[in-house]
């Protein structure tokens, strides 16, 4: 077939090519070579190209040497290649549009059984919902810089220069993309964990082995010129590269948040400068961010707007005058039954459940709003939607109720609330801002190369891979990522070809941490045995090869998720390079449940390991502390000793005028201190999961406290001992689990005193690893509140069938992105996930 010579040069900076005409039907003659795109290209004509809103993906061939081969990609076109190469055009909402090349490498089909885990990718069929699905392709995206390259497109169908397998392709075109001198491609997906040991791609990705000839992946990413063979009509391909048809660049309309710390006034001005207009949809959820400002803006503005609009709703609700009735409860108290008009219910449908979740309202009464109901109401009372106790002595005195009358007076009142989310917003925003380059590390544990780990932490939270961080070879940022003092080897003049020597194995681009190392092998076996027999081999492999120290357990509830998380946490506790773990979750219930399971699972493992061994060969039981406010701990301890009653979950007096305390007795510092003191009340506690007595293999700190008290004959009730002993127990714990708000203390504002004893924050900053349970309901900003801005081992688990974080404020532009939980985001960004049997999603 004769070569049809059609050639056009596209330089987005210097030329605006007109879109090609559709040219329906057969061509009437050979196309000319105008400066604009031709209307016909080839004997079969040029059908009108698809204008898909979200973009296009066309399989193509990458030719690193010549159009005659060797080829990378193009298996569907007849080329012998196991790499898929795609020319991609992306026009997704609320993201920068881009054009580039996607290289796809096949993941091993046995990866899950081998213990590597499963990789996920985002699903965009319903972009308003942050969903993921299993993928079997490791994709590396090469995004061409918009306006900083030129493209020369030529029709080469039937050319004698082609490999014979391609000469029958009637639409084949060559696209030569040349970058401007200072331009750089943007690479995504590079450095993510990959495994396919039975396929050459394992070496291509992990060892930077040549894919064809002498061309390796690192060589492709550093090219200044890319030559593609695309099986499209010339006019269609020209339209793919015509960037005048692309949407304008996208950016969040809030400027650069790097300029602000916690500054509510500045954030309010940002919201006012870019108000949400009628018909504007919330920003779509994201699984990746192009730069640090996008990442920080989405999480920080999302957290602030959530609190800002909720507080605004509180102020608006306080302006409503609502009808209500008093219903006698006893001689000195009454119920208030509040009628909510239909328009009120509809307007605050989202906010009302959140504002009343603690059961507390502030009711404001005025005398001139009280009027007699005529005729009196009968004895039938509808079930009230919200109940508020009333007590005498308040500023508003209740009228006397005639005997036997259920309702006698109708009043008008306004409602306010005790709660405000601004405190949580400040914590979340500050934790997000800690990710900014140049911030101090939020980790005091003695690990090497903190600045490098901080850069990797930003990469993890951006979800784009690790290319920019891993290719840098600055002397002040050594590329040793492993905790076990791995040795770095860099080949001359090839900075992207990095080897991290871990034992006898060479692992490029990421650190692999063996959580089962640095402990007695028999103890490691006891931990692995917590898995089902058929899962033990792959569970061991997953724990032994944690890329960057990150582990994810995503599976439906009831399949052993929490047990697997506890096993992984015990491995980190007994690993001498890690040693201590800080844990958290989205709710108090989730945290308490995880703490109890972790402790009693640890007791079972250590008792089984110690059985029949000499004392010096035994290990101590883990000391797991479920942390609460120290003020609540001291109050509970005082009440328990004062009353002389067995401690339980109601040891703290409950007030009807304040939120119910989250404090529970089991594994609290109060529980551990009573056990250390050997107090008889601890033994009589009815709380099932509480610790009752001190065991010989409990942690030494507990025995030290008992010996100190006995030697000095100190009374257990002495006030000056309680706080110091509790702090000592917390600081010496194997694992401390508490809420993000209890463990993260933002820098004090002017004229504000910091917490007198931030023991939980100190433990969090110094912990060797972090665990998170029920991560499918946890905001990413809450995760950062406990994980920090410096990479260290993290294990998270979540129920894939559970609801994501609750519905957010309708006016929050980032409400959809906030529903993309920490678990879901990490899944979608490509980190390997461990699934339990029965999870076939």
PDB file of N, CA and C in Angstrom, residues 294-357:
ATOM      1  N   UNK A 294      -3.217  21.644  45.989  1.00  0.00           N
ATOM      2  CA  UNK A 294      -4.502  20.989  45.752  1.00  0.00           C
ATOM      3  C   UNK A 294      -4.859  20.072  46.917  1.00  0.00           C
ATOM      4  N   UNK A 295      -3.897  19.279  47.349  1.00  0.00           N
ATOM      5  CA  UNK A 295      -4.143  18.336  48.438  1.00  0.00           C
ATOM      6  C   UNK A 295      -4.510  19.063  49.722  1.00  0.00           C
ATOM      7  N   UNK A 296      -3.726  20.083  50.079  1.00  0.00           N
ATOM      8  CA  UNK A 296      -3.973  20.820  51.315  1.00  0.00           C
ATOM      9  C   UNK A 296      -5.299  21.565  51.237  1.00  0.00           C
ATOM     10  N   UNK A 297      -5.598  22.157  50.097  1.00  0.00           N
ATOM     11  CA  UNK A 297      -6.839  22.921  49.947  1.00  0.00           C
ATOM     12  C   UNK A 297      -8.058  22.023  50.133  1.00  0.00           C
ATOM     13  N   UNK A 298      -8.058  20.868  49.470  1.00  0.00           N
ATOM     14  CA  UNK A 298      -9.225  19.985  49.540  1.00  0.00           C
ATOM     15  C   UNK A 298      -9.499  19.542  50.977  1.00  0.00           C
ATOM     16  N   UNK A 299      -8.470  19.131  51.692  1.00  0.00           N
ATOM     17  CA  UNK A 299      -8.685  18.623  53.050  1.00  0.00           C
ATOM     18  C   UNK A 299      -8.912  19.744  54.054  1.00  0.00           C
ATOM     19  N   UNK A 300      -8.145  20.844  53.948  1.00  0.00           N
ATOM     20  CA  UNK A 300      -8.270  21.928  54.926  1.00  0.00           C
ATOM     21  C   UNK A 300      -9.555  22.708  54.720  1.00  0.00           C
ATOM     22  N   UNK A 301      -9.838  23.101  53.480  1.00  0.00           N
ATOM     23  CA  UNK A 301     -11.079  23.837  53.223  1.00  0.00           C
ATOM     24  C   UNK A 301     -12.295  22.955  53.496  1.00  0.00           C
ATOM     25  N   UNK A 302     -12.194  21.667  53.177  1.00  0.00           N
ATOM     26  CA  UNK A 302     -13.312  20.771  53.469  1.00  0.00           C
ATOM     27  C   UNK A 302     -13.620  20.716  54.952  1.00  0.00           C
ATOM     28  N   UNK A 303     -12.577  20.599  55.777  1.00  0.00           N
ATOM     29  CA  UNK A 303     -12.779  20.541  57.226  1.00  0.00           C
ATOM     30  C   UNK A 303     -13.300  21.861  57.762  1.00  0.00           C
ATOM     31  N   UNK A 304     -12.760  22.981  57.269  1.00  0.00           N
ATOM     32  CA  UNK A 304     -13.211  24.275  57.781  1.00  0.00           C
ATOM     33  C   UNK A 304     -14.640  24.578  57.342  1.00  0.00           C
ATOM     34  N   UNK A 305     -14.950  24.364  56.067  1.00  0.00           N
ATOM     35  CA  UNK A 305     -16.296  24.672  55.588  1.00  0.00           C
ATOM     36  C   UNK A 305     -17.341  23.828  56.314  1.00  0.00           C
ATOM     37  N   UNK A 306     -16.984  22.608  56.674  1.00  0.00           N
ATOM     38  CA  UNK A 306     -17.935  21.761  57.390  1.00  0.00           C
ATOM     39  C   UNK A 306     -18.329  22.410  58.712  1.00  0.00           C
ATOM     40  N   UNK A 307     -17.345  22.897  59.462  1.00  0.00           N
ATOM     41  CA  UNK A 307     -17.632  23.534  60.746  1.00  0.00           C
ATOM     42  C   UNK A 307     -18.251  24.911  60.552  1.00  0.00           C
ATOM     43  N   UNK A 308     -17.793  25.632  59.550  1.00  0.00           N
ATOM     44  CA  UNK A 308     -18.285  26.989  59.302  1.00  0.00           C
ATOM     45  C   UNK A 308     -19.777  26.986  58.998  1.00  0.00           C
ATOM     46  N   UNK A 309     -20.208  26.122  58.095  1.00  0.00           N
ATOM     47  CA  UNK A 309     -21.619  26.104  57.713  1.00  0.00           C
ATOM     48  C   UNK A 309     -22.489  25.470  58.793  1.00  0.00           C
ATOM     49  N   UNK A 310     -21.927  24.543  59.568  1.00  0.00           N
ATOM     50  CA  UNK A 310     -22.694  23.989  60.678  1.00  0.00           C
ATOM     51  C   UNK A 310     -22.915  25.046  61.757  1.00  0.00           C
ATOM     52  N   UNK A 311     -21.894  25.831  62.057  1.00  0.00           N
ATOM     53  CA  UNK A 311     -22.064  26.920  63.015  1.00  0.00           C
ATOM     54  C   UNK A 311     -23.033  27.969  62.504  1.00  0.00           C
ATOM     55  N   UNK A 312     -22.999  28.200  61.203  1.00  0.00           N
ATOM     56  CA  UNK A 312     -23.954  29.148  60.616  1.00  0.00           C
ATOM     57  C   UNK A 312     -25.379  28.636  60.784  1.00  0.00           C
ATOM     58  N   UNK A 313     -25.581  27.320  60.624  1.00  0.00           N
ATOM     59  CA  UNK A 313     -26.911  26.744  60.831  1.00  0.00           C
ATOM     60  C   UNK A 313     -27.355  26.906  62.276  1.00  0.00           C
ATOM     61  N   UNK A 314     -26.435  26.761  63.231  1.00  0.00           N
ATOM     62  CA  UNK A 314     -26.769  26.957  64.643  1.00  0.00           C
ATOM     63  C   UNK A 314     -27.283  28.375  64.878  1.00  0.00           C
ATOM     64  N   UNK A 315     -26.609  29.346  64.284  1.00  0.00           N
ATOM     65  CA  UNK A 315     -27.028  30.741  64.449  1.00  0.00           C
ATOM     66  C   UNK A 315     -28.394  30.991  63.826  1.00  0.00           C
ATOM     67  N   UNK A 316     -28.655  30.379  62.685  1.00  0.00           N
ATOM     68  CA  UNK A 316     -29.948  30.570  62.032  1.00  0.00           C
ATOM     69  C   UNK A 316     -31.071  29.890  62.810  1.00  0.00           C
ATOM     70  N   UNK A 317     -30.792  28.697  63.345  1.00  0.00           N
ATOM     71  CA  UNK A 317     -31.806  27.986  64.133  1.00  0.00           C
ATOM     72  C   UNK A 317     -32.197  28.803  65.356  1.00  0.00           C
ATOM     73  N   UNK A 318     -31.234  29.497  65.951  1.00  0.00           N
ATOM     74  CA  UNK A 318     -31.510  30.291  67.149  1.00  0.00           C
ATOM     75  C   UNK A 318     -32.476  31.445  66.875  1.00  0.00           C
ATOM     76  N   UNK A 319     -32.673  31.803  65.610  1.00  0.00           N
ATOM     77  CA  UNK A 319     -33.583  32.899  65.269  1.00  0.00           C
ATOM     78  C   UNK A 319     -35.040  32.430  65.156  1.00  0.00           C
ATOM     79  N   UNK A 320     -35.248  31.127  65.082  1.00  0.00           N
ATOM     80  CA  UNK A 320     -36.604  30.594  64.944  1.00  0.00           C
ATOM     81  C   UNK A 320     -37.326  30.649  66.294  1.00  0.00           C
ATOM     82  N   UNK A 321     -38.598  31.019  66.266  1.00  0.00           N
ATOM     83  CA  UNK A 321     -39.470  30.909  67.429  1.00  0.00           C
ATOM     84  C   UNK A 321     -40.348  29.693  67.235  1.00  0.00           C
ATOM     85  N   UNK A 322     -40.151  28.703  68.086  1.00  0.00           N
ATOM     86  CA  UNK A 322     -40.822  27.422  67.921  1.00  0.00           C
ATOM     87  C   UNK A 322     -41.849  27.212  69.022  1.00  0.00           C
ATOM     88  N   UNK A 323     -43.028  26.695  68.684  1.00  0.00           N
ATOM     89  CA  UNK A 323     -44.029  26.376  69.712  1.00  0.00           C
ATOM     90  C   UNK A 323     -43.630  25.127  70.486  1.00  0.00           C
ATOM     91  N   UNK A 324     -43.951  25.119  71.778  1.00  0.00           N
ATOM     92  CA  UNK A 324     -43.568  23.985  72.620  1.00  0.00           C
ATOM     93  C   UNK A 324     -44.535  23.868  73.790  1.00  0.00           C
ATOM     94  N   UNK A 325     -44.549  22.701  74.424  1.00  0.00           N
ATOM     95  CA  UNK A 325     -45.362  22.439  75.611  1.00  0.00           C
ATOM     96  C   UNK A 325     -44.466  21.875  76.713  1.00  0.00           C
ATOM     97  N   UNK A 326     -44.823  22.213  77.966  1.00  0.00           N
ATOM     98  CA  UNK A 326     -44.201  21.569  79.118  1.00  0.00           C
ATOM     99  C   UNK A 326     -45.060  20.375  79.528  1.00  0.00           C
ATOM    100  N   UNK A 327     -44.402  19.275  79.818  1.00  0.00           N
ATOM    101  CA  UNK A 327     -45.074  18.071  80.302  1.00  0.00           C
ATOM    102  C   UNK A 327     -44.435  17.680  81.626  1.00  0.00           C
ATOM    103  N   UNK A 328     -45.192  17.639  82.727  1.00  0.00           N
ATOM    104  CA  UNK A 328     -44.588  17.289  84.018  1.00  0.00           C
ATOM    105  C   UNK A 328     -43.965  15.902  83.989  1.00  0.00           C
ATOM    106  N   UNK A 329     -42.774  15.836  84.547  1.00  0.00           N
ATOM    107  CA  UNK A 329     -42.093  14.555  84.695  1.00  0.00           C
ATOM    108  C   UNK A 329     -42.125  14.107  86.145  1.00  0.00           C
ATOM    109  N   UNK A 330     -41.876  15.053  87.037  1.00  0.00           N
ATOM    110  CA  UNK A 330     -41.929  14.797  88.479  1.00  0.00           C
ATOM    111  C   UNK A 330     -42.248  16.125  89.147  1.00  0.00           C
ATOM    112  N   UNK A 331     -42.160  16.159  90.453  1.00  0.00           N
ATOM    113  CA  UNK A 331     -42.499  17.391  91.165  1.00  0.00           C
ATOM    114  C   UNK A 331     -41.571  18.545  90.817  1.00  0.00           C
ATOM    115  N   UNK A 332     -40.340  18.240  90.441  1.00  0.00           N
ATOM    116  CA  UNK A 332     -39.379  19.316  90.210  1.00  0.00           C
ATOM    117  C   UNK A 332     -38.753  19.273  88.820  1.00  0.00           C
ATOM    118  N   UNK A 333     -39.359  18.558  87.882  1.00  0.00           N
ATOM    119  CA  UNK A 333     -38.805  18.512  86.522  1.00  0.00           C
ATOM    120  C   UNK A 333     -39.927  18.284  85.528  1.00  0.00           C
ATOM    121  N   UNK A 334     -39.608  18.559  84.280  1.00  0.00           N
ATOM    122  CA  UNK A 334     -40.614  18.427  83.223  1.00  0.00           C
ATOM    123  C   UNK A 334     -39.918  18.170  81.900  1.00  0.00           C
ATOM    124  N   UNK A 335     -40.709  17.640  80.980  1.00  0.00           N
ATOM    125  CA  UNK A 335     -40.250  17.514  79.602  1.00  0.00           C
ATOM    126  C   UNK A 335     -40.658  18.765  78.832  1.00  0.00           C
ATOM    127  N   UNK A 336     -39.903  19.060  77.793  1.00  0.00           N
ATOM    128  CA  UNK A 336     -40.294  20.099  76.850  1.00  0.00           C
ATOM    129  C   UNK A 336     -40.518  19.421  75.505  1.00  0.00           C
ATOM    130  N   UNK A 337     -41.731  19.509  74.993  1.00  0.00           N
ATOM    131  CA  UNK A 337     -42.050  18.934  73.691  1.00  0.00           C
ATOM    132  C   UNK A 337     -42.081  20.081  72.680  1.00  0.00           C
ATOM    133  N   UNK A 338     -41.181  19.988  71.712  1.00  0.00           N
ATOM    134  CA  UNK A 338     -40.983  21.081  70.758  1.00  0.00           C
ATOM    135  C   UNK A 338     -41.551  20.667  69.408  1.00  0.00           C
ATOM    136  N   UNK A 339     -42.394  21.540  68.861  1.00  0.00           N
ATOM    137  CA  UNK A 339     -42.949  21.300  67.530  1.00  0.00           C
ATOM    138  C   UNK A 339     -42.052  21.976  66.495  1.00  0.00           C
ATOM    139  N   UNK A 340     -41.621  21.195  65.499  1.00  0.00           N
ATOM    140  CA  UNK A 340     -40.777  21.752  64.442  1.00  0.00           C
ATOM    141  C   UNK A 340     -41.608  21.895  63.173  1.00  0.00           C
ATOM    142  N   UNK A 341     -41.816  23.107  62.696  1.00  0.00           N
ATOM    143  CA  UNK A 341     -42.598  23.298  61.475  1.00  0.00           C
ATOM    144  C   UNK A 341     -41.973  22.581  60.284  1.00  0.00           C
ATOM    145  N   UNK A 342     -42.766  22.316  59.273  1.00  0.00           N
ATOM    146  CA  UNK A 342     -42.299  21.565  58.112  1.00  0.00           C
ATOM    147  C   UNK A 342     -41.154  22.270  57.415  1.00  0.00           C
ATOM    148  N   UNK A 343     -41.249  23.586  57.266  1.00  0.00           N
ATOM    149  CA  UNK A 343     -40.169  24.300  56.583  1.00  0.00           C
ATOM    150  C   UNK A 343     -38.869  24.235  57.391  1.00  0.00           C
ATOM    151  N   UNK A 344     -38.991  24.225  58.719  1.00  0.00           N
ATOM    152  CA  UNK A 344     -37.815  24.091  59.578  1.00  0.00           C
ATOM    153  C   UNK A 344     -37.165  22.721  59.384  1.00  0.00           C
ATOM    154  N   UNK A 345     -38.001  21.678  59.367  1.00  0.00           N
ATOM    155  CA  UNK A 345     -37.490  20.312  59.211  1.00  0.00           C
ATOM    156  C   UNK A 345     -36.777  20.168  57.877  1.00  0.00           C
ATOM    157  N   UNK A 346     -37.378  20.696  56.803  1.00  0.00           N
ATOM    158  CA  UNK A 346     -36.771  20.565  55.487  1.00  0.00           C
ATOM    159  C   UNK A 346     -35.474  21.359  55.372  1.00  0.00           C
ATOM    160  N   UNK A 347     -35.458  22.545  55.975  1.00  0.00           N
ATOM    161  CA  UNK A 347     -34.285  23.402  55.844  1.00  0.00           C
ATOM    162  C   UNK A 347     -33.083  22.851  56.598  1.00  0.00           C
ATOM    163  N   UNK A 348     -33.330  22.209  57.739  1.00  0.00           N
ATOM    164  CA  UNK A 348     -32.221  21.736  58.572  1.00  0.00           C
ATOM    165  C   UNK A 348     -32.242  20.209  58.714  1.00  0.00           C
ATOM    166  N   UNK A 349     -32.658  19.549  57.637  1.00  0.00           N
ATOM    167  CA  UNK A 349     -32.744  18.096  57.651  1.00  0.00           C
ATOM    168  C   UNK A 349     -31.382  17.449  57.893  1.00  0.00           C
ATOM    169  N   UNK A 350     -30.327  17.997  57.295  1.00  0.00           N
ATOM    170  CA  UNK A 350     -28.993  17.424  57.449  1.00  0.00           C
ATOM    171  C   UNK A 350     -28.374  17.803  58.794  1.00  0.00           C
ATOM    172  N   UNK A 351     -28.590  19.031  59.253  1.00  0.00           N
ATOM    173  CA  UNK A 351     -27.894  19.519  60.443  1.00  0.00           C
ATOM    174  C   UNK A 351     -28.521  19.027  61.746  1.00  0.00           C
ATOM    175  N   UNK A 352     -29.837  18.883  61.788  1.00  0.00           N
ATOM    176  CA  UNK A 352     -30.521  18.592  63.049  1.00  0.00           C
ATOM    177  C   UNK A 352     -30.035  17.285  63.692  1.00  0.00           C
ATOM    178  N   UNK A 353     -29.929  16.173  62.958  1.00  0.00           N
ATOM    179  CA  UNK A 353     -29.450  14.936  63.628  1.00  0.00           C
ATOM    180  C   UNK A 353     -28.048  15.100  64.204  1.00  0.00           C
ATOM    181  N   UNK A 354     -27.196  15.840  63.525  1.00  0.00           N
ATOM    182  CA  UNK A 354     -25.831  16.002  64.024  1.00  0.00           C
ATOM    183  C   UNK A 354     -25.796  16.896  65.261  1.00  0.00           C
ATOM    184  N   UNK A 355     -26.610  17.954  65.248  1.00  0.00           N
ATOM    185  CA  UNK A 355     -26.593  18.893  66.369  1.00  0.00           C
ATOM    186  C   UNK A 355     -27.234  18.309  67.616  1.00  0.00           C
ATOM    187  N   UNK A 356     -28.135  17.373  67.443  1.00  0.00           N
ATOM    188  CA  UNK A 356     -28.837  16.806  68.607  1.00  0.00           C
ATOM    189  C   UNK A 356     -28.342  15.405  68.954  1.00  0.00           C
ATOM    190  N   UNK A 357     -27.214  14.999  68.385  1.00  0.00           N
ATOM    191  CA  UNK A 357     -26.730  13.636  68.618  1.00  0.00           C
ATOM    192  C   UNK A 357     -26.372  13.386  70.079  1.00  0.00           C
TER     193      UNK A 357
END
